[in-house]
XYZ file of C-alpha atoms in Angstrom:
531
model
C 32.613 0.167 4.415
C 31.459 -3.027 5.840
C 27.895 -3.076 7.023
C 27.250 -2.446 10.617
C 24.921 -1.096 13.143
C 23.540 1.972 11.257
C 21.564 0.772 9.085
C 19.989 -1.062 11.375
C 19.233 1.620 14.127
C 17.888 3.138 10.934
C 15.413 0.325 10.920
C 14.241 0.625 14.149
C 13.834 4.467 13.804
C 11.843 4.020 10.597
C 10.176 1.108 12.469
C 9.145 2.744 14.858
C 7.869 5.967 13.616
C 5.454 3.365 11.389
C 3.951 1.907 14.500
C 3.604 5.902 15.654
C 1.847 6.930 11.879
C -0.558 4.165 12.069
C -1.774 4.450 15.557
C -1.877 8.256 15.222
C -3.897 7.789 11.413
C -6.531 5.324 13.109
C -7.049 7.525 16.525
C -7.422 10.629 14.009
C -10.357 8.281 12.095
C -11.165 6.363 15.233
C -15.265 7.529 15.684
C -15.260 9.979 18.902
C -17.648 8.342 21.165
C -18.607 4.782 19.120
C -15.220 3.973 19.078
C -13.621 0.177 20.002
C -10.537 0.609 21.924
C -9.280 -3.462 20.480
C -10.540 -2.438 17.421
C -8.234 0.656 17.592
C -5.254 -0.960 19.115
C -5.686 -4.709 17.072
C -5.417 -2.132 13.555
C -2.678 -0.004 14.727
C -0.769 -2.935 15.047
C -1.503 -4.751 11.970
C -0.666 -1.342 9.914
C 2.239 -0.847 11.443
C 3.862 -4.572 10.868
C 2.801 -3.785 7.348
C 4.690 -0.627 7.087
C 8.017 -2.155 8.858
C 7.856 -4.076 5.565
C 7.788 -1.293 3.582
C 10.660 0.133 6.098
C 12.877 -2.760 5.663
C 12.784 -3.011 1.796
C 15.344 0.213 1.260
C 17.495 -1.417 4.383
C 17.793 -4.738 2.721
C 18.716 -2.908 -0.081
C 21.308 -0.973 1.356
C 23.218 -3.477 3.122
C 23.879 -5.855 0.448
C 24.837 -3.084 -1.572
C 27.364 -2.689 1.156
C 29.183 -5.822 0.365
C 30.284 -4.810 -3.129
C 33.311 -1.773 -3.463
C 31.411 0.087 -6.053
C 34.624 1.733 -7.171
C 36.475 -1.719 -8.204
C 33.808 -3.749 -9.208
C 34.481 -6.752 -6.454
C 33.800 -7.409 -2.806
C 34.926 -5.789 -0.094
C 37.678 -8.010 1.688
C 35.132 -8.363 4.690
C 32.584 -9.527 2.210
C 33.377 -13.829 2.416
C 30.847 -15.763 0.814
C 29.789 -16.609 4.907
C 29.687 -13.088 5.819
C 27.439 -12.746 3.224
C 25.048 -15.672 3.638
C 24.761 -14.685 7.391
C 23.831 -11.201 6.318
C 20.859 -12.202 3.627
C 19.889 -14.953 5.776
C 19.103 -12.867 8.675
C 17.110 -10.299 6.107
C 15.233 -13.429 4.904
C 14.249 -15.253 8.733
C 12.833 -11.595 8.886
C 11.218 -11.140 6.275
C 10.008 -14.395 6.774
C 8.452 -13.581 10.007
C 6.873 -9.917 9.422
C 5.199 -11.540 6.251
C 3.758 -14.613 8.381
C 2.694 -12.233 10.765
C 1.223 -10.351 7.562
C -0.794 -13.264 6.873
C -2.186 -14.613 10.761
C -3.474 -10.851 10.325
C -5.449 -11.354 7.128
C -6.670 -14.416 7.675
C -7.016 -14.750 11.257
C -7.118 -11.290 13.667
C -8.891 -8.415 10.807
C -11.854 -10.818 10.429
C -12.106 -11.833 13.968
C -12.075 -7.774 14.646
C -14.572 -7.579 11.664
C -17.260 -10.057 13.003
C -16.551 -8.548 16.484
C -17.336 -5.236 15.851
C -20.179 -6.396 13.869
C -21.621 -8.695 16.084
C -20.962 -5.873 19.424
C -24.560 -4.060 18.862
C -26.943 -7.293 17.694
C -29.526 -7.625 19.783
C -31.325 -9.800 18.028
C -29.176 -13.099 19.195
C -30.224 -14.418 22.276
C -28.043 -17.086 22.155
C -24.567 -16.449 21.575
C -22.131 -13.445 22.497
C -20.262 -11.405 20.250
C -16.471 -13.076 21.137
C -18.096 -16.369 20.705
C -19.844 -15.977 17.093
C -16.587 -14.062 16.348
C -14.134 -16.426 16.792
C -17.011 -18.843 15.108
C -16.658 -16.844 12.041
C -13.377 -16.452 11.932
C -12.379 -20.219 12.304
C -13.133 -19.624 8.407
C -10.006 -17.844 6.382
C -7.973 -19.201 9.535
C -8.588 -22.400 7.615
C -8.241 -21.005 4.825
C -5.017 -19.910 5.729
C -3.859 -23.290 6.612
C -5.221 -25.026 3.360
C -3.229 -22.120 1.266
C 0.317 -23.232 3.392
C -0.399 -26.462 2.708
C -0.799 -26.164 -0.953
C 1.956 -23.944 -1.237
C 4.461 -26.672 0.601
C 3.067 -29.695 -0.680
C 1.344 -29.436 -4.228
C 3.293 -30.739 -7.429
C 4.174 -27.722 -9.296
C 4.489 -27.770 -13.661
C 7.879 -28.982 -14.343
C 10.312 -26.107 -14.435
C 13.397 -27.267 -17.358
C 16.714 -25.902 -15.145
C 18.227 -23.356 -17.641
C 21.869 -22.257 -17.950
C 20.506 -19.009 -15.672
C 22.017 -19.954 -12.301
C 20.336 -17.103 -11.044
C 16.661 -18.929 -12.402
C 18.052 -22.340 -10.994
C 18.609 -20.363 -7.777
C 14.541 -19.644 -7.452
C 13.326 -23.606 -7.890
C 15.539 -24.667 -4.691
C 13.547 -23.978 -1.520
C 12.132 -25.797 1.022
C 8.645 -26.786 2.586
C 8.039 -23.611 4.654
C 9.480 -21.750 1.703
C 7.011 -22.285 -0.449
C 3.644 -22.266 1.605
C 4.991 -19.056 2.553
C 6.061 -17.711 -1.242
C 2.594 -19.044 -1.928
C 0.256 -16.709 0.322
C 2.597 -14.121 -0.019
C 1.668 -14.095 -3.893
C -1.949 -14.693 -2.707
C -2.190 -11.303 -0.872
C 0.228 -9.542 -3.035
C -2.206 -11.107 -6.122
C -5.489 -9.438 -4.183
C -3.119 -6.425 -2.862
C -2.966 -5.667 -6.893
C -6.305 -5.800 -7.238
C -6.972 -2.680 -4.835
C -4.155 -0.791 -6.451
C -6.320 -0.414 -9.508
C -9.440 -0.002 -8.471
C -7.981 1.887 -5.505
C -4.398 3.359 -5.655
C -4.291 4.128 -9.151
C -7.480 6.459 -9.688
C -6.357 7.988 -6.584
C -2.657 8.216 -8.069
C -4.293 10.366 -10.837
C -6.634 12.373 -9.024
C -5.120 13.527 -5.866
C -2.801 15.335 -7.236
C -4.779 17.266 -9.560
C -7.559 17.718 -7.317
C -5.195 19.732 -4.810
C -3.905 21.640 -7.753
C -7.963 22.771 -9.171
C -8.984 23.010 -5.156
C -12.957 23.757 -5.265
C -13.772 26.982 -3.273
C -14.538 26.651 -0.115
C -18.391 27.621 -0.521
C -18.548 25.015 -3.030
C -17.549 22.244 -0.308
C -20.170 23.940 1.886
C -22.459 23.578 -0.415
C -21.605 20.051 -0.718
C -21.935 19.372 2.855
C -25.338 20.308 3.357
C -26.263 18.354 0.024
C -25.046 15.597 1.779
C -26.744 16.188 5.087
C -30.117 16.456 3.814
C -29.430 13.179 1.836
C -28.313 11.506 5.246
C -31.161 13.301 7.347
C -33.683 11.925 4.559
C -32.093 8.382 4.907
C -32.391 8.115 8.481
C -35.872 9.730 8.406
C -37.032 6.710 5.758
C -35.107 3.903 8.464
C -37.349 5.591 10.948
C -41.004 4.770 9.188
C -39.921 1.140 8.669
C -40.814 0.748 12.801
C -43.321 3.283 14.161
C -44.315 3.901 17.450
C -41.476 3.755 20.283
C -38.064 2.427 20.562
C -37.754 1.658 17.149
C -34.204 1.078 17.268
C -34.469 -1.849 19.241
C -37.140 -3.218 17.016
C -35.225 -2.855 13.789
C -33.201 -5.790 12.425
C -29.624 -6.238 13.014
C -28.717 -4.860 9.483
C -31.418 -2.015 9.804
C -29.422 -1.199 12.827
C -26.144 -1.157 11.826
C -27.256 0.898 8.648
C -28.262 3.631 11.199
C -25.511 3.328 12.993
C -23.627 4.323 10.384
C -25.772 7.395 9.005
C -25.782 8.734 12.383
C -22.185 9.039 12.792
C -22.100 10.314 9.492
C -24.283 13.186 10.311
C -22.739 13.873 13.047
C -19.583 14.274 11.349
C -21.618 16.397 8.831
C -22.856 19.202 11.372
C -19.988 18.790 13.057
C -18.160 19.597 9.976
C -20.829 22.001 8.783
C -20.608 24.047 12.183
C -16.812 24.701 12.442
C -16.803 26.144 8.633
C -19.396 28.677 8.472
C -18.471 30.635 11.025
C -15.275 31.107 8.716
C -17.024 31.952 5.789
C -16.648 36.060 6.785
C -13.491 36.247 8.781
C -11.048 34.044 6.644
C -8.006 35.809 6.227
C -6.841 36.674 2.523
C -3.341 36.381 2.684
C -3.634 33.021 5.239
C -5.909 31.648 2.519
C -3.861 32.228 -0.245
C -0.942 30.464 0.887
C -3.118 27.369 1.685
C -4.149 26.809 -1.221
C -0.623 27.838 -3.118
C 1.117 25.038 -0.660
C -1.777 22.870 -1.646
C -1.195 23.288 -5.293
C 2.554 22.453 -4.606
C 1.407 19.823 -3.394
C -0.809 17.904 -5.916
C 2.603 18.890 -8.360
C 4.900 16.861 -6.651
C 1.974 14.197 -5.856
C 1.291 14.600 -9.756
C 5.223 14.197 -10.970
C 5.408 11.352 -8.489
C 2.798 9.578 -9.774
C 3.588 10.358 -13.405
C 7.006 9.155 -12.481
C 5.712 5.829 -11.212
C 3.563 5.000 -13.857
C 6.106 5.699 -16.561
C 8.748 4.142 -15.280
C 5.764 0.572 -14.317
C 5.255 1.020 -18.306
C 8.995 1.008 -19.750
C 10.051 -2.200 -17.696
C 6.871 -3.577 -18.443
C 7.927 -3.487 -22.230
C 10.964 -4.211 -21.495
C 10.301 -7.578 -20.582
C 7.340 -7.931 -23.191
C 10.495 -7.668 -25.732
C 13.140 -9.426 -23.921
C 11.418 -12.332 -21.629
C 10.375 -15.598 -23.062
C 6.743 -14.780 -22.068
C 4.515 -16.317 -20.242
C 6.624 -19.617 -19.481
C 9.417 -17.434 -17.629
C 7.146 -15.484 -15.875
C 8.121 -12.475 -17.509
C 10.872 -12.162 -16.288
C 14.661 -11.210 -17.561
C 18.118 -11.641 -16.636
C 19.161 -8.141 -17.601
C 18.481 -4.519 -17.397
C 17.046 -2.922 -20.176
C 16.845 0.675 -19.675
C 16.916 2.327 -17.048
C 13.872 3.929 -16.031
C 13.514 7.556 -14.206
C 12.484 6.089 -10.462
C 15.220 3.675 -11.175
C 18.147 6.762 -11.601
C 16.067 8.688 -9.493
C 16.140 5.546 -6.176
C 20.073 5.034 -7.243
C 21.551 8.785 -6.853
C 19.626 8.806 -3.717
C 21.214 5.278 -2.340
C 24.624 7.122 -3.408
C 23.673 9.426 -0.301
C 22.175 6.623 2.165
C 18.553 7.862 3.302
C 17.486 9.983 0.657
C 16.249 6.404 -1.029
C 15.094 5.491 2.171
C 12.909 9.184 1.985
C 11.498 8.199 -1.494
C 10.138 4.922 -0.850
C 9.033 5.857 2.347
C 6.876 8.224 0.423
C 6.159 6.535 -2.322
C 4.871 3.767 -0.215
C 2.991 6.363 2.329
C 1.568 7.934 -0.792
C -0.299 4.458 -2.174
C -1.845 4.023 1.281
C -2.940 7.515 1.521
C -4.481 7.118 -2.133
C -6.512 4.461 -0.222
C -7.339 6.725 2.131
C -8.479 9.297 -0.291
C -10.645 7.004 -2.409
C -12.575 5.381 0.490
C -13.202 9.002 1.995
C -15.008 9.741 -1.501
C -16.647 6.640 -2.018
C -16.767 5.103 1.197
C -15.495 1.787 2.544
C -17.486 -1.644 1.033
C -16.766 -4.847 -0.300
C -16.904 -5.663 -3.773
C -18.119 -2.195 -5.051
C -21.133 -2.361 -2.140
C -20.675 1.156 0.018
C -21.403 -0.319 3.451
C -19.516 2.474 5.516
C -18.168 5.870 5.414
C -14.459 6.692 6.285
C -13.726 10.281 7.512
C -11.737 11.921 10.676
C -13.062 11.860 13.845
C -16.360 9.445 12.566
C -15.405 6.129 11.248
C -17.222 3.241 12.989
C -14.313 -0.163 14.353
C -15.915 -1.805 11.342
C -14.717 0.560 8.041
C -11.087 0.587 10.319
C -10.459 -2.483 9.811
C -11.922 -2.864 5.931
C -9.391 0.537 5.482
C -6.311 -1.952 7.449
C -7.213 -4.577 6.073
C -7.440 -3.008 1.678
C -3.572 -1.005 3.315
C -1.907 -3.822 4.644
C -2.630 -6.006 1.287
C -1.334 -3.259 -0.580
C 1.928 -3.345 0.894
C 3.283 -6.717 -0.713
C 1.428 -5.549 -4.357
C 3.197 -2.610 -4.414
C 6.497 -3.903 -3.444
C 5.961 -5.778 -6.677
C 5.420 -2.507 -8.851
C 8.719 -1.173 -7.116
C 10.210 -3.494 -8.406
C 8.764 -3.087 -11.547
C 9.274 0.293 -11.323
C 12.497 0.130 -10.610
C 14.439 -3.320 -11.400
C 17.994 -2.212 -10.401
C 17.576 -0.369 -7.905
C 15.057 -3.157 -5.843
C 17.509 -6.090 -7.363
C 21.449 -5.191 -6.736
C 20.745 -1.306 -6.109
C 24.101 0.382 -6.721
C 26.524 -2.935 -6.889
C 28.841 -3.657 -9.566
C 31.191 -5.953 -11.324
C 34.406 -5.743 -13.004
C 34.818 -7.935 -16.112
C 39.054 -7.908 -16.081
C 41.341 -9.424 -13.716
C 44.724 -7.286 -12.467
C 47.443 -9.284 -12.264
C 46.880 -10.621 -8.874
C 44.045 -12.346 -10.251
C 41.022 -10.078 -8.790
C 38.653 -8.325 -10.415
C 39.780 -4.582 -10.309
C 39.152 -1.851 -12.387
C 40.721 1.074 -10.487
C 42.532 1.652 -14.214
C 39.689 0.438 -16.477
C 36.826 1.903 -15.233
C 34.748 1.043 -18.481
C 35.430 -2.260 -18.269
C 32.925 -1.359 -15.104
C 29.173 -2.444 -14.966
C 25.833 -2.326 -12.574
C 25.688 -6.032 -11.426
C 22.646 -8.602 -13.586
C 20.992 -11.318 -12.510
C 23.776 -13.155 -15.331
C 27.062 -11.954 -13.344
C 29.157 -14.065 -11.130
C 27.078 -14.872 -8.060
C 30.561 -14.403 -5.565
C 30.525 -10.548 -7.052
C 26.896 -9.725 -7.186
C 24.387 -10.481 -4.452
C 20.549 -10.119 -5.472
C 18.480 -8.145 -2.239
C 16.654 -10.872 -0.639
C 12.980 -8.920 -1.277
C 13.730 -9.410 -4.655
C 14.876 -12.914 -4.480
C 11.524 -13.911 -3.134
C 9.317 -12.070 -5.486
C 10.479 -13.771 -8.266
C 10.644 -16.604 -6.414
C 6.831 -17.013 -6.597
C 6.332 -16.001 -9.774
C 8.599 -18.009 -11.492
C 7.867 -21.037 -9.581
C 4.332 -20.499 -10.483
C 4.359 -19.559 -14.064
C 0.439 -18.588 -13.745
C 1.145 -15.388 -10.477
C 3.462 -14.109 -13.040
C 1.259 -14.333 -16.373
C -1.310 -12.719 -13.562
C 0.794 -10.033 -12.333
C 2.481 -8.913 -15.819
C -1.756 -8.275 -17.020
C -2.482 -6.063 -14.045
C 0.058 -4.112 -14.003
C -0.822 -2.902 -16.945
C -4.369 -2.805 -16.308
C -3.046 -0.564 -13.673
C -1.157 1.482 -15.762
C -4.104 2.076 -18.403
C -6.519 3.143 -15.551
C -3.837 5.886 -14.004
C -3.928 7.064 -17.201
C -7.189 6.553 -17.874
C -8.273 8.517 -14.767
C -6.057 11.564 -15.545
C -8.268 11.719 -18.727
C -11.114 12.063 -16.790
C -9.779 14.111 -13.965
C -9.019 16.477 -16.709
C -11.592 16.524 -19.024
C -14.245 16.679 -16.178
C -16.434 19.575 -16.225
C -16.177 21.757 -13.128
C -19.224 23.102 -11.371
C -20.687 26.329 -11.531
C -19.475 29.121 -9.556
C -21.711 30.000 -6.667
C -24.800 32.196 -6.948
C -25.837 34.747 -3.671
C -28.730 32.183 -3.166
C -25.848 29.305 -2.364
C -24.198 31.599 -0.483
C -27.469 32.735 1.653
C -27.702 28.959 1.994
C -24.375 28.651 3.496
C -24.763 31.327 6.123
C -28.120 30.510 7.502
C -27.350 26.673 7.339
C -26.631 26.952 11.005
C -29.766 27.121 12.224
C -31.705 24.091 9.545
C -33.080 21.655 12.451
C -31.387 18.776 13.764
C -33.308 16.058 12.884
């Protein structure tokens, strides 16, 4: 059946849902008092644009698959070369627009919002406004974006000899703006892949097991009390550095920001403890059992999803190591080897339209959830240094900007890992090709189903149409082999970190049960003096 308005209507619905989910999450996280409406709206829109790219991936695959009559292994009668070109060109333009907006957000909008919110409460600088300083500082990453675009568009790449595979040769045919955008996408994807290693990898291994082995509620309260006491001690130490009245106005900008972050965390911990203490003796056992069971089931599903995802990636990486020409061709292959578990699941879901869409979106949102989980546990920072806390109702604007930055740069990296984990689905979807001709000279395997095969990159281009997203990713990998080698190596690191995380989580010692002294501390925690 010809691709009509249904997939585009679904895409519009998913895009609106993505913007709604992004806005809801940001509003859920933002500080209840110290928030900035401009920052909240901006990062919500930025995250929504990233999620709209995620939503376009399964729509892209469905539309190119709909051009093929999978029962006979040939194109539908309506899918002429002109019609297919119009479809693929529309999708390609949409990708370029979205990725271009993503680049502007990463290199221009988010840096500006971070510098603006960070300098908004700076009372030391009497010569420039936060707006002027934000424009000046954000001009640096914006200039870097322009330079990278020019480098990508005009740099002389090492000569890549044409091969006897038309698909590889087609990756070399592109104009200046395409090479520039491809280069930028590659840069953002590589940065996102680093975030996947540092945040998503351990989050995948830990989040599911954490839900399965959920700590007792009282133990959480003890942790809250300990954290609250530590925060109060840090606040006291800062005040002691500036004795006398109006200490906050006399603080250095760095100390003032640290104090604001600590005060925000203190309020969050106090509110959390206050709302949890009354429930110590009044929890309904049946509701508590249902909640714990639901968390355990959710943990099992998340853990299973993570295992399938990582095993599928490792299977493809091994296959590419054995059958590709190595770094010379960026570890790319023209035919698919063993079908991965995720590939089989998505292929089955594609035959029931929208099931594969749900699976793809769940994996993407799970990735963002892992980033949130890790930043909530270990703080929001840069290069291993925690600068801010991330928690519902107490996240400062700077932390929202950093969290959103990590989430949106991870989207192109997630797309790359999806292409590794489910290569057949991500490249051709359900398209098939018939290897025999009927009496009229057309491909038709109605009577010879044994000659019906899934499309490969070596298949005739008039029968098999690769998805646009697989072509975009393969283009920046193949035209710059350094990208291909780097991505392949970091993908292995990602899988290794996940495996190490699982082992560490399983074998990590559990805390001892609470004794009566701890229980007494919880009961009387609300009477602890506020500082």
